[in-house]
Amino acid sequence: MVNLKTQVTIIGGGPSGLLLSQLLMNEGIETIVLEKHTKCHVLSRIRAGVLESGTVEILKQAGVGERIDIDGFVHEGTYLSSENKGFRVSFSETVGKSVTIFGQTEVTKDLYQKQEEREANIFFQVKNVNIVDPKSSKTEVIFEDKIGKENKVVSDFIIGCDGFHGVTRKRIPLSQRKEYERVYPFGWLGILSETPPVSDELIYANTSDGFALCSMRNNNLSRYYIQCDANTRAEDYSDDYFWKELIKRLPENSRDNLKTGPSIEKSIAPLRSFVVEPLQYGNLFLVGDAAHIVPPTGAKGLNLAVSDVHYLSEGLVSFYNGEGKKKLSDYSKIALKRIWKAVRFSWWMTTMMHEFPETKEFDRKIKLSELEHLAHSKFAQAHFAENYVGVPL
Ligand code: RFL
Ligand code: PHB
């Protein structure tokens, strides 16, 4: 057994875990990060693309803002489309804010680079991570490293940044946690293609055939999604089928701009809303997807993970500055307030923009009326924009 000691043990080396480690190390707090996969695997996952301005600020504070400034695209609005008729919601005119298009993969790459520059303690390909007693004042985590050797880390705190399928949430006894969940009866089939984006801003579209989203990574890399049956596999769909379905769902005035090409990545994401409460059990804290999942329609998952990290890092810094545990014990309550706002917005947008299998004609009429309202009411647009750009931290 190899014995290790640190101040904060972070389980999961995705964006939450790396950002937390970086923010803490910037304040002179020691961390160890345990990641199940290789760095290459973590960086191969194509996920989020939209950063709220608050997220960009926190990333800059962590020292990873340079490339966002150079390569990110600032969007001051987005298009929505109902039955092939598009309309624009301006974020700058309604709420005076914007979002930045910059891929999660790139954020994670920059975080890894900064962590490596600081010689962070990151263990990849760890197995059998076991939290001994989260209530103990010196917590222990036992794990197998990549060569199969058993290690024990003793630390003050354990932070669960290990995503929805991780182990940390389940370490909170069932009697001490409550889970809230909604699973949606559809998924998103997403592709990445080396083609210019169809539009200068994102397009969220609803038709009776289902939802479609046109997003981008750069001037020659597009990210598109269509609503699909959740019980299917990406291999079930040809590129040809994808482009035909996408074009059917686009606003009429965008169709001629669509440049199709071979997909370089294709995957299916299930859609779910999930929250566990509370986010603390003894000296174990949950952050990001380990604690909550939102359907990607509102582009909130990564942004919420970053706001959780921000609140928790403040609590940990306050503790190590000798101010006690007050801020830390407020973490769950404060973070959950913002989490539920994003859960509500993501649920609302998902419900409005997708076709549900059992939809009655009445429900379709309500959806169309809601989109019509959004197309013409400045107040409705301000409500949408306020949430989309991110409520204040
Ligand atoms: P992650 O990214 O899942 O990272 C968790 C890490 O923990 C590791 N792990 C373990 N490590 C050690 N021991 C164990 N037992 C472990 N179990 C797991 C995993 O290998 C992994 O490296 O969680 P994190 O860091 O909390 O980050 C959350 C975000 O990844 C997620 O919320 C977003 O990607 C969600 N999301 C979006 N969010 C946005 O803000 N804007 C978007 O535009 C957006 N689009 C999306 C999305 C998610 C999508 N999918 C695939 C669900 C689009 C899609 C399609
Ligand atoms: C993406 O670019 O992958 C993306 C953008 C907006 C969303 C979800 C995903 O709402």
Short mmCIF file of C-alpha atoms and ligand atoms in Angstrom, two decimals:
data_model
loop_
_atom_site.label_atom_id
_atom_site.label_comp_id
_atom_site.label_asym_id
_atom_site.label_seq_id
_atom_site.Cartn_x
_atom_site.Cartn_y
_atom_site.Cartn_z
CA MET A 1 0.00 0.00 0.00
CA VAL A 2 1.36 3.45 -0.97
CA ASN A 3 0.41 6.11 1.60
CA LEU A 4 -0.37 9.59 0.26
CA LYS A 5 -1.43 12.76 2.03
CA THR A 6 -3.02 15.94 0.71
CA GLN A 7 -5.52 18.62 1.71
CA VAL A 8 -8.28 17.99 -0.86
CA THR A 9 -8.85 14.73 -2.76
CA ILE A 10 -10.76 15.28 -6.00
CA ILE A 11 -12.39 12.26 -7.62
CA GLY A 12 -12.86 12.82 -11.39
CA GLY A 13 -10.60 14.65 -13.83
CA GLY A 14 -13.26 16.18 -16.08
CA PRO A 15 -13.86 19.95 -16.26
CA SER A 16 -15.20 20.20 -12.66
CA GLY A 17 -12.35 18.31 -11.04
CA LEU A 18 -9.60 20.05 -13.01
CA LEU A 19 -11.02 23.54 -12.52
CA LEU A 20 -11.42 22.99 -8.78
CA SER A 21 -7.87 21.67 -8.51
CA GLN A 22 -6.55 24.67 -10.46
CA LEU A 23 -8.45 27.25 -8.37
CA LEU A 24 -7.32 25.61 -5.11
CA MET A 25 -3.70 25.27 -6.22
CA ASN A 26 -3.74 28.96 -7.18
CA GLU A 27 -4.48 29.63 -3.49
CA GLY A 28 -1.71 27.34 -2.27
CA ILE A 29 -4.05 24.46 -1.34
CA GLU A 30 -2.76 20.95 -2.13
CA THR A 31 -4.86 18.55 -4.19
CA ILE A 32 -4.77 15.04 -5.62
CA VAL A 33 -7.01 14.27 -8.62
CA LEU A 34 -8.08 10.68 -9.36
CA GLU A 35 -9.33 10.04 -12.91
CA LYS A 36 -10.72 6.73 -14.13
CA HIS A 37 -9.74 7.13 -17.80
CA THR A 38 -6.70 8.31 -19.79
CA LYS A 39 -6.30 12.01 -20.57
CA CYS A 40 -6.78 11.17 -24.24
CA HIS A 41 -10.14 9.54 -23.49
CA VAL A 42 -11.35 12.50 -21.44
CA LEU A 43 -10.39 14.83 -24.29
CA SER A 44 -12.14 12.71 -26.92
CA ARG A 45 -15.62 13.36 -25.49
CA ILE A 46 -17.42 15.97 -27.56
CA ARG A 47 -19.83 17.82 -25.30
CA ALA A 48 -20.71 21.39 -24.42
CA GLY A 49 -20.18 24.38 -26.66
CA VAL A 50 -21.78 27.40 -24.96
CA LEU A 51 -20.10 29.29 -22.10
CA GLU A 52 -22.00 31.86 -20.04
CA SER A 53 -20.13 35.12 -19.38
CA GLY A 54 -19.88 34.19 -15.66
CA THR A 55 -18.23 30.89 -16.68
CA VAL A 56 -15.71 32.73 -18.85
CA GLU A 57 -14.89 35.02 -15.88
CA ILE A 58 -14.26 32.06 -13.56
CA LEU A 59 -12.12 30.30 -16.18
CA LYS A 60 -10.09 33.49 -16.58
CA GLN A 61 -9.68 33.70 -12.82
CA ALA A 62 -8.28 30.17 -12.96
CA GLY A 63 -5.82 31.29 -15.64
CA VAL A 64 -7.40 29.51 -18.61
CA GLY A 65 -9.01 32.43 -20.41
CA GLU A 66 -6.39 33.25 -23.04
CA ARG A 67 -7.57 30.96 -25.80
CA ILE A 68 -11.24 31.73 -25.08
CA ASP A 69 -10.47 35.37 -25.90
CA ILE A 70 -8.66 34.45 -29.11
CA ASP A 71 -10.64 31.48 -30.46
CA GLY A 72 -14.06 31.84 -28.79
CA PHE A 73 -16.98 33.36 -30.69
CA VAL A 74 -19.06 35.89 -28.79
CA HIS A 75 -22.76 35.47 -29.64
CA GLU A 76 -25.16 38.27 -28.80
CA GLY A 77 -28.26 36.31 -29.68
CA THR A 78 -29.66 33.02 -30.94
CA TYR A 79 -32.25 31.87 -33.45
CA LEU A 80 -35.29 29.84 -32.53
CA SER A 81 -37.54 28.28 -35.13
CA SER A 82 -41.10 27.01 -35.06
CA GLU A 83 -42.48 25.02 -37.99
CA ASN A 84 -39.60 26.21 -40.21
CA LYS A 85 -40.09 29.90 -39.43
CA GLY A 86 -37.08 31.34 -37.67
CA PHE A 87 -36.82 34.34 -35.36
CA ARG A 88 -33.98 35.84 -33.37
CA VAL A 89 -33.72 36.59 -29.67
CA SER A 90 -31.10 39.24 -28.93
CA PHE A 91 -29.29 38.78 -25.60
CA SER A 92 -27.57 42.15 -25.84
CA GLU A 93 -30.80 44.09 -26.43
CA THR A 94 -32.89 42.23 -23.83
CA VAL A 95 -30.45 41.67 -20.96
CA GLY A 96 -27.20 43.34 -22.08
CA LYS A 97 -25.17 40.14 -22.05
CA SER A 98 -23.69 37.55 -24.42
CA VAL A 99 -22.43 33.95 -24.46
CA THR A 100 -19.20 32.54 -25.88
CA ILE A 101 -18.95 29.55 -28.19
CA PHE A 102 -15.92 27.53 -27.11
CA GLY A 103 -15.89 23.73 -26.84
CA GLN A 104 -15.70 21.86 -23.55
CA THR A 105 -12.91 19.75 -25.06
CA GLU A 106 -10.81 22.89 -25.52
CA VAL A 107 -11.57 24.12 -21.96
CA THR A 108 -10.51 20.72 -20.60
CA LYS A 109 -7.35 20.71 -22.75
CA ASP A 110 -6.35 24.13 -21.36
CA LEU A 111 -7.09 23.03 -17.80
CA TYR A 112 -4.87 19.94 -18.23
CA GLN A 113 -2.09 22.12 -19.62
CA LYS A 114 -2.25 24.55 -16.67
CA GLN A 115 -2.39 21.67 -14.19
CA GLU A 116 0.67 20.07 -15.82
CA GLU A 117 2.58 23.37 -15.70
CA ARG A 118 1.92 23.43 -11.95
CA GLU A 119 2.93 19.78 -11.61
CA ALA A 120 -0.49 18.83 -10.24
CA ASN A 121 -0.92 15.35 -8.77
CA ILE A 122 -3.23 13.68 -11.27
CA PHE A 123 -3.56 9.89 -11.30
CA PHE A 124 -5.06 8.49 -14.51
CA GLN A 125 -6.68 5.08 -15.07
CA VAL A 126 -7.44 4.60 -11.39
CA LYS A 127 -9.69 1.68 -10.39
CA ASN A 128 -11.84 0.65 -7.43
CA VAL A 129 -12.01 4.08 -5.80
CA ASN A 130 -13.32 3.56 -2.27
CA ILE A 131 -14.17 6.33 0.21
CA VAL A 132 -13.66 4.87 3.67
CA ASP A 133 -15.59 7.20 6.00
CA PRO A 134 -16.76 10.57 4.65
CA LYS A 135 -17.67 11.67 8.19
CA SER A 136 -14.13 11.28 9.50
CA SER A 137 -12.07 14.46 10.03
CA LYS A 138 -9.16 12.77 8.19
CA THR A 139 -10.91 11.11 5.29
CA GLU A 140 -9.37 8.17 3.44
CA VAL A 141 -9.70 7.20 -0.19
CA ILE A 142 -8.31 3.85 -1.32
CA PHE A 143 -7.71 3.22 -5.03
CA GLU A 144 -5.73 1.08 -7.44
CA ASP A 145 -3.34 3.01 -9.67
CA LYS A 146 -2.76 2.20 -13.33
CA ILE A 147 -0.17 -0.48 -12.58
CA GLY A 148 -2.54 -2.16 -10.14
CA LYS A 149 -0.84 -0.95 -6.93
CA GLU A 150 -3.09 -0.08 -4.00
CA ASN A 151 -2.86 3.53 -2.72
CA LYS A 152 -4.39 5.32 0.24
CA VAL A 153 -4.88 9.12 0.29
CA VAL A 154 -5.56 10.83 3.61
CA SER A 155 -7.04 14.34 3.30
CA ASP A 156 -9.33 16.89 4.95
CA PHE A 157 -11.98 16.78 2.21
CA ILE A 158 -13.14 14.56 -0.65
CA ILE A 159 -14.82 16.18 -3.63
CA GLY A 160 -16.99 14.12 -5.97
CA CYS A 161 -16.41 15.46 -9.51
CA ASP A 162 -16.90 12.05 -11.10
CA GLY A 163 -19.93 12.72 -13.28
CA PHE A 164 -23.36 11.12 -13.30
CA HIS A 165 -22.10 7.49 -13.35
CA GLY A 166 -19.39 8.00 -10.72
CA VAL A 167 -19.09 6.47 -7.25
CA THR A 168 -19.16 9.46 -4.91
CA ARG A 169 -22.88 10.27 -4.93
CA LYS A 170 -23.68 6.67 -4.01
CA ARG A 171 -21.38 6.95 -0.99
CA ILE A 172 -24.02 9.16 0.68
CA PRO A 173 -26.33 6.71 2.48
CA LEU A 174 -29.77 6.41 0.87
CA SER A 175 -31.37 7.61 4.09
CA GLN A 176 -29.33 10.85 3.88
CA ARG A 177 -29.95 11.81 0.25
CA LYS A 178 -32.99 12.55 -1.85
CA GLU A 179 -32.94 12.25 -5.62
CA TYR A 180 -35.26 14.06 -8.03
CA GLU A 181 -35.41 12.76 -11.59
CA ARG A 182 -37.15 13.05 -14.94
CA VAL A 183 -36.09 10.92 -17.89
CA TYR A 184 -37.22 12.20 -21.31
CA PRO A 185 -38.55 9.75 -23.90
CA PHE A 186 -36.01 10.75 -26.58
CA GLY A 187 -32.29 11.40 -27.11
CA TRP A 188 -30.06 13.63 -29.22
CA LEU A 189 -28.18 12.24 -32.18
CA GLY A 190 -25.19 14.55 -32.61
CA ILE A 191 -22.62 14.83 -35.38
CA LEU A 192 -19.48 16.85 -35.91
CA SER A 193 -18.63 17.73 -39.51
CA GLU A 194 -15.81 19.69 -41.09
CA THR A 195 -18.16 22.06 -42.87
CA PRO A 196 -18.88 25.78 -42.32
CA PRO A 197 -21.75 26.37 -39.86
CA VAL A 198 -25.17 26.89 -41.46
CA SER A 199 -25.70 30.11 -39.50
CA ASP A 200 -23.68 32.82 -37.73
CA GLU A 201 -25.54 32.04 -34.47
CA LEU A 202 -27.06 28.85 -33.01
CA ILE A 203 -30.46 27.68 -34.25
CA TYR A 204 -32.86 25.79 -31.93
CA ALA A 205 -35.67 24.40 -34.09
CA ASN A 206 -38.96 22.64 -33.43
CA THR A 207 -41.14 20.99 -36.09
CA SER A 208 -43.67 18.17 -35.85
CA ASP A 209 -40.76 15.87 -36.91
CA GLY A 210 -38.91 16.86 -33.73
CA PHE A 211 -36.12 19.08 -32.47
CA ALA A 212 -32.90 20.15 -34.22
CA LEU A 213 -29.95 22.25 -33.06
CA CYS A 214 -27.30 23.85 -35.24
CA SER A 215 -24.16 24.73 -33.33
CA MET A 216 -20.50 25.15 -34.17
CA ARG A 217 -16.94 24.96 -32.93
CA ASN A 218 -15.21 27.17 -35.51
CA ASN A 219 -15.56 28.49 -39.07
CA ASN A 220 -15.03 25.04 -40.54
CA LEU A 221 -16.39 22.77 -37.82
CA SER A 222 -20.12 22.38 -37.25
CA ARG A 223 -21.97 20.56 -34.48
CA TYR A 224 -25.53 19.50 -35.28
CA TYR A 225 -28.09 17.55 -33.27
CA ILE A 226 -31.48 16.04 -34.04
CA GLN A 227 -33.99 14.53 -31.64
CA CYS A 228 -33.98 10.73 -31.99
CA ASP A 229 -35.36 7.61 -30.35
CA ALA A 230 -33.41 7.10 -27.09
CA ASN A 231 -33.30 3.33 -27.59
CA THR A 232 -31.23 3.45 -30.76
CA ARG A 233 -27.48 3.52 -31.43
CA ALA A 234 -25.46 6.07 -33.41
CA GLU A 235 -24.47 3.30 -35.87
CA ASP A 236 -28.16 2.88 -36.73
CA TYR A 237 -28.11 6.22 -38.55
CA SER A 238 -26.36 7.02 -41.84
CA ASP A 239 -24.99 10.51 -42.49
CA ASP A 240 -27.43 10.74 -45.36
CA TYR A 241 -30.40 10.15 -43.01
CA PHE A 242 -29.03 12.73 -40.57
CA TRP A 243 -28.71 15.52 -43.17
CA LYS A 244 -32.16 14.78 -44.62
CA GLU A 245 -33.79 14.95 -41.18
CA LEU A 246 -31.86 18.07 -40.25
CA ILE A 247 -32.87 19.93 -43.39
CA LYS A 248 -36.55 19.08 -42.79
CA ARG A 249 -36.35 20.74 -39.36
CA LEU A 250 -34.42 23.90 -40.31
CA PRO A 251 -35.97 27.33 -40.78
CA GLU A 252 -36.76 27.77 -44.49
CA ASN A 253 -34.40 30.70 -44.92
CA SER A 254 -31.40 28.68 -43.63
CA ARG A 255 -31.81 25.58 -45.76
CA ASP A 256 -29.83 26.88 -48.73
CA ASN A 257 -26.86 27.66 -46.47
CA LEU A 258 -26.49 24.12 -45.17
CA LYS A 259 -23.21 22.54 -46.28
CA THR A 260 -23.23 18.80 -45.72
CA GLY A 261 -20.23 16.47 -45.50
CA PRO A 262 -19.07 13.26 -43.82
CA SER A 263 -19.50 13.15 -40.04
CA ILE A 264 -16.22 12.90 -38.10
CA GLU A 265 -18.03 11.99 -34.87
CA LYS A 266 -21.50 10.66 -34.24
CA SER A 267 -23.05 9.88 -30.86
CA ILE A 268 -26.34 9.68 -28.99
CA ALA A 269 -26.98 11.46 -25.69
CA PRO A 270 -29.93 10.48 -23.51
CA LEU A 271 -31.89 13.38 -21.97
CA ARG A 272 -32.49 13.54 -18.24
CA SER A 273 -33.11 16.02 -15.42
CA PHE A 274 -31.65 14.89 -12.09
CA VAL A 275 -30.74 16.52 -8.78
CA VAL A 276 -29.48 14.99 -5.55
CA GLU A 277 -29.89 16.85 -2.25
CA PRO A 278 -27.94 17.76 -0.21
CA LEU A 279 -24.53 18.15 -1.89
CA GLN A 280 -22.63 17.44 1.33
CA TYR A 281 -22.22 14.43 3.57
CA GLY A 282 -19.63 14.98 6.30
CA ASN A 283 -16.43 15.97 4.51
CA LEU A 284 -17.63 14.72 1.12
CA PHE A 285 -18.99 17.33 -1.33
CA LEU A 286 -20.58 16.76 -4.73
CA VAL A 287 -19.98 19.00 -7.73
CA GLY A 288 -21.17 19.14 -11.38
CA ASP A 289 -22.70 16.12 -13.11
CA ALA A 290 -22.06 13.97 -10.00
CA ALA A 291 -24.79 16.01 -8.32
CA HIS A 292 -27.10 17.01 -11.17
CA ILE A 293 -27.89 16.49 -14.83
CA VAL A 294 -29.86 18.76 -17.10
CA PRO A 295 -30.96 18.00 -20.66
CA PRO A 296 -28.54 19.88 -22.96
CA THR A 297 -31.26 22.03 -24.57
CA GLY A 298 -30.49 25.03 -22.33
CA ALA A 299 -26.68 24.60 -22.60
CA LYS A 300 -26.43 24.62 -18.81
CA GLY A 301 -24.54 21.46 -17.68
CA LEU A 302 -20.95 22.69 -17.90
CA ASN A 303 -21.92 26.18 -16.77
CA LEU A 304 -23.55 24.76 -13.63
CA ALA A 305 -20.51 22.61 -12.95
CA VAL A 306 -18.37 25.77 -13.10
CA SER A 307 -20.66 27.71 -10.74
CA ASP A 308 -20.62 24.78 -8.26
CA VAL A 309 -16.82 24.79 -8.39
CA HIS A 310 -16.79 28.54 -7.80
CA TYR A 311 -19.00 28.32 -4.68
CA LEU A 312 -17.16 25.31 -3.27
CA SER A 313 -13.69 26.75 -3.89
CA GLU A 314 -14.73 29.87 -1.96
CA GLY A 315 -15.80 27.67 0.96
CA LEU A 316 -12.55 25.68 0.90
CA VAL A 317 -10.37 28.79 0.61
CA SER A 318 -12.24 30.37 3.51
CA PHE A 319 -11.62 27.21 5.60
CA TYR A 320 -7.89 27.18 4.83
CA ASN A 321 -7.71 30.91 5.61
CA GLY A 322 -8.75 29.99 9.13
CA GLU A 323 -12.34 31.25 8.86
CA GLY A 324 -13.91 27.93 9.86
CA LYS A 325 -16.48 25.80 8.04
CA LYS A 326 -19.42 28.25 7.82
CA LYS A 327 -18.98 29.00 4.09
CA LEU A 328 -18.40 25.33 3.34
CA SER A 329 -21.55 24.25 5.11
CA ASP A 330 -23.53 26.85 3.12
CA TYR A 331 -22.24 25.40 -0.18
CA SER A 332 -25.06 22.92 -0.71
CA LYS A 333 -27.84 25.44 -0.05
CA ILE A 334 -26.33 28.19 -2.20
CA ALA A 335 -25.38 25.96 -5.13
CA LEU A 336 -28.78 24.21 -5.14
CA LYS A 337 -30.62 27.51 -5.60
CA ARG A 338 -28.80 28.15 -8.86
CA ILE A 339 -29.00 24.48 -9.86
CA TRP A 340 -32.81 24.42 -9.60
CA LYS A 341 -33.10 27.58 -11.71
CA ALA A 342 -31.11 25.88 -14.46
CA VAL A 343 -33.05 22.64 -14.04
CA ARG A 344 -36.31 24.54 -14.47
CA PHE A 345 -35.08 26.47 -17.52
CA SER A 346 -33.64 23.34 -19.19
CA TRP A 347 -36.87 21.40 -18.55
CA TRP A 348 -38.97 24.28 -19.95
CA MET A 349 -36.87 24.63 -23.08
CA THR A 350 -36.74 20.86 -23.61
CA THR A 351 -40.53 20.58 -23.28
CA MET A 352 -41.13 23.49 -25.65
CA MET A 353 -38.67 22.40 -28.34
CA HIS A 354 -39.19 18.60 -28.55
CA GLU A 355 -41.95 16.32 -29.76
CA PHE A 356 -43.07 13.86 -27.08
CA PRO A 357 -44.24 10.41 -28.34
CA GLU A 358 -47.68 10.68 -26.72
CA THR A 359 -48.29 14.32 -27.66
CA LYS A 360 -51.95 15.19 -28.14
CA GLU A 361 -53.07 17.84 -30.62
CA PHE A 362 -53.84 20.10 -27.67
CA ASP A 363 -50.23 19.90 -26.41
CA ARG A 364 -48.88 20.72 -29.86
CA LYS A 365 -51.12 23.80 -30.03
CA ILE A 366 -49.82 24.96 -26.63
CA LYS A 367 -46.21 24.52 -27.78
CA LEU A 368 -46.82 26.48 -30.98
CA SER A 369 -48.52 29.21 -29.02
CA GLU A 370 -45.61 29.41 -26.59
CA LEU A 371 -43.12 29.76 -29.47
CA GLU A 372 -45.38 32.36 -31.10
CA HIS A 373 -45.41 34.32 -27.86
CA LEU A 374 -41.62 34.11 -27.65
CA ALA A 375 -41.31 35.30 -31.27
CA HIS A 376 -43.27 38.49 -30.61
CA SER A 377 -43.04 39.41 -26.92
CA LYS A 378 -40.00 41.37 -25.70
CA PHE A 379 -40.87 40.27 -22.17
CA ALA A 380 -40.88 36.58 -23.10
CA GLN A 381 -37.59 37.10 -24.97
CA ALA A 382 -36.05 38.78 -21.92
CA HIS A 383 -37.12 35.81 -19.75
CA PHE A 384 -35.51 33.41 -22.22
CA ALA A 385 -32.34 35.50 -22.57
CA GLU A 386 -31.93 36.09 -18.82
CA ASN A 387 -31.84 32.34 -18.25
CA TYR A 388 -29.89 31.37 -21.37
CA VAL A 389 -26.98 33.74 -20.66
CA GLY A 390 -26.97 32.50 -17.04
CA VAL A 391 -28.53 33.91 -13.89
CA PRO A 392 -26.02 35.84 -11.73
CA LEU A 393 -23.85 33.85 -9.33
P1 RFL B 1 -17.79 14.84 -16.47
O1 RFL B 1 -17.42 15.67 -17.65
O2 RFL B 1 -18.70 13.69 -16.69
O3 RFL B 1 -16.43 14.34 -15.81
C1 RFL B 1 -16.40 13.36 -14.79
C2 RFL B 1 -15.05 12.67 -14.79
O4 RFL B 1 -15.00 11.71 -13.73
C3 RFL B 1 -14.42 10.52 -14.22
N1 RFL B 1 -14.89 9.39 -13.38
C4 RFL B 1 -14.16 8.84 -12.39
N2 RFL B 1 -12.94 9.12 -11.95
C5 RFL B 1 -12.46 8.37 -10.91
N3 RFL B 1 -13.18 7.37 -10.33
C6 RFL B 1 -14.42 7.07 -10.74
N4 RFL B 1 -15.11 6.08 -10.15
C7 RFL B 1 -14.96 7.83 -11.82
N5 RFL B 1 -16.15 7.81 -12.48
C8 RFL B 1 -16.10 8.76 -13.41
C9 RFL B 1 -14.86 10.43 -15.67
O5 RFL B 1 -14.00 9.61 -16.44
C10 RFL B 1 -14.80 11.90 -16.07
O6 RFL B 1 -13.55 12.26 -16.62
O7 RFL B 1 -18.44 15.72 -15.30
P2 RFL B 1 -18.13 17.24 -14.88
O8 RFL B 1 -16.64 17.46 -14.75
O9 RFL B 1 -19.01 17.53 -13.72
O10 RFL B 1 -18.58 18.14 -16.13
C11 RFL B 1 -19.92 18.22 -16.52
C12 RFL B 1 -20.02 18.45 -18.03
O11 RFL B 1 -19.24 17.50 -18.71
C13 RFL B 1 -21.48 18.37 -18.53
O12 RFL B 1 -22.36 19.00 -17.63
C14 RFL B 1 -21.68 19.04 -19.92
O13 RFL B 1 -20.96 18.39 -20.91
C15 RFL B 1 -23.17 19.06 -20.30
N6 RFL B 1 -23.41 19.60 -21.65
C16 RFL B 1 -23.44 20.95 -21.89
N7 RFL B 1 -23.20 21.82 -20.90
C17 RFL B 1 -23.16 23.17 -21.15
O14 RFL B 1 -22.95 23.96 -20.23
N8 RFL B 1 -23.36 23.69 -22.41
C18 RFL B 1 -23.60 22.89 -23.46
O15 RFL B 1 -23.71 23.41 -24.58
C19 RFL B 1 -23.68 21.46 -23.22
N9 RFL B 1 -23.91 20.63 -24.23
C20 RFL B 1 -23.67 18.74 -22.72
C21 RFL B 1 -23.91 19.29 -24.01
C22 RFL B 1 -23.66 17.35 -22.56
C23 RFL B 1 -23.92 16.54 -23.64
N10 RFL B 1 -23.93 15.16 -23.42
C24 RFL B 1 -23.09 14.25 -24.11
C25 RFL B 1 -24.64 14.64 -22.29
C26 RFL B 1 -24.15 18.49 -25.11
C27 RFL B 1 -24.20 17.12 -24.92
C28 RFL B 1 -24.54 16.30 -26.12
C1 PHB B 2 -23.03 22.28 -28.57
O1 PHB B 2 -22.46 23.13 -29.28
O2 PHB B 2 -22.60 21.13 -28.45
C2 PHB B 2 -24.28 22.68 -27.88
C3 PHB B 2 -24.73 23.97 -27.99
C4 PHB B 2 -25.91 24.36 -27.35
C5 PHB B 2 -26.62 23.43 -26.62
C6 PHB B 2 -26.15 22.12 -26.50
C7 PHB B 2 -24.98 21.75 -27.13
O3 PHB B 2 -27.78 23.79 -26.03
#
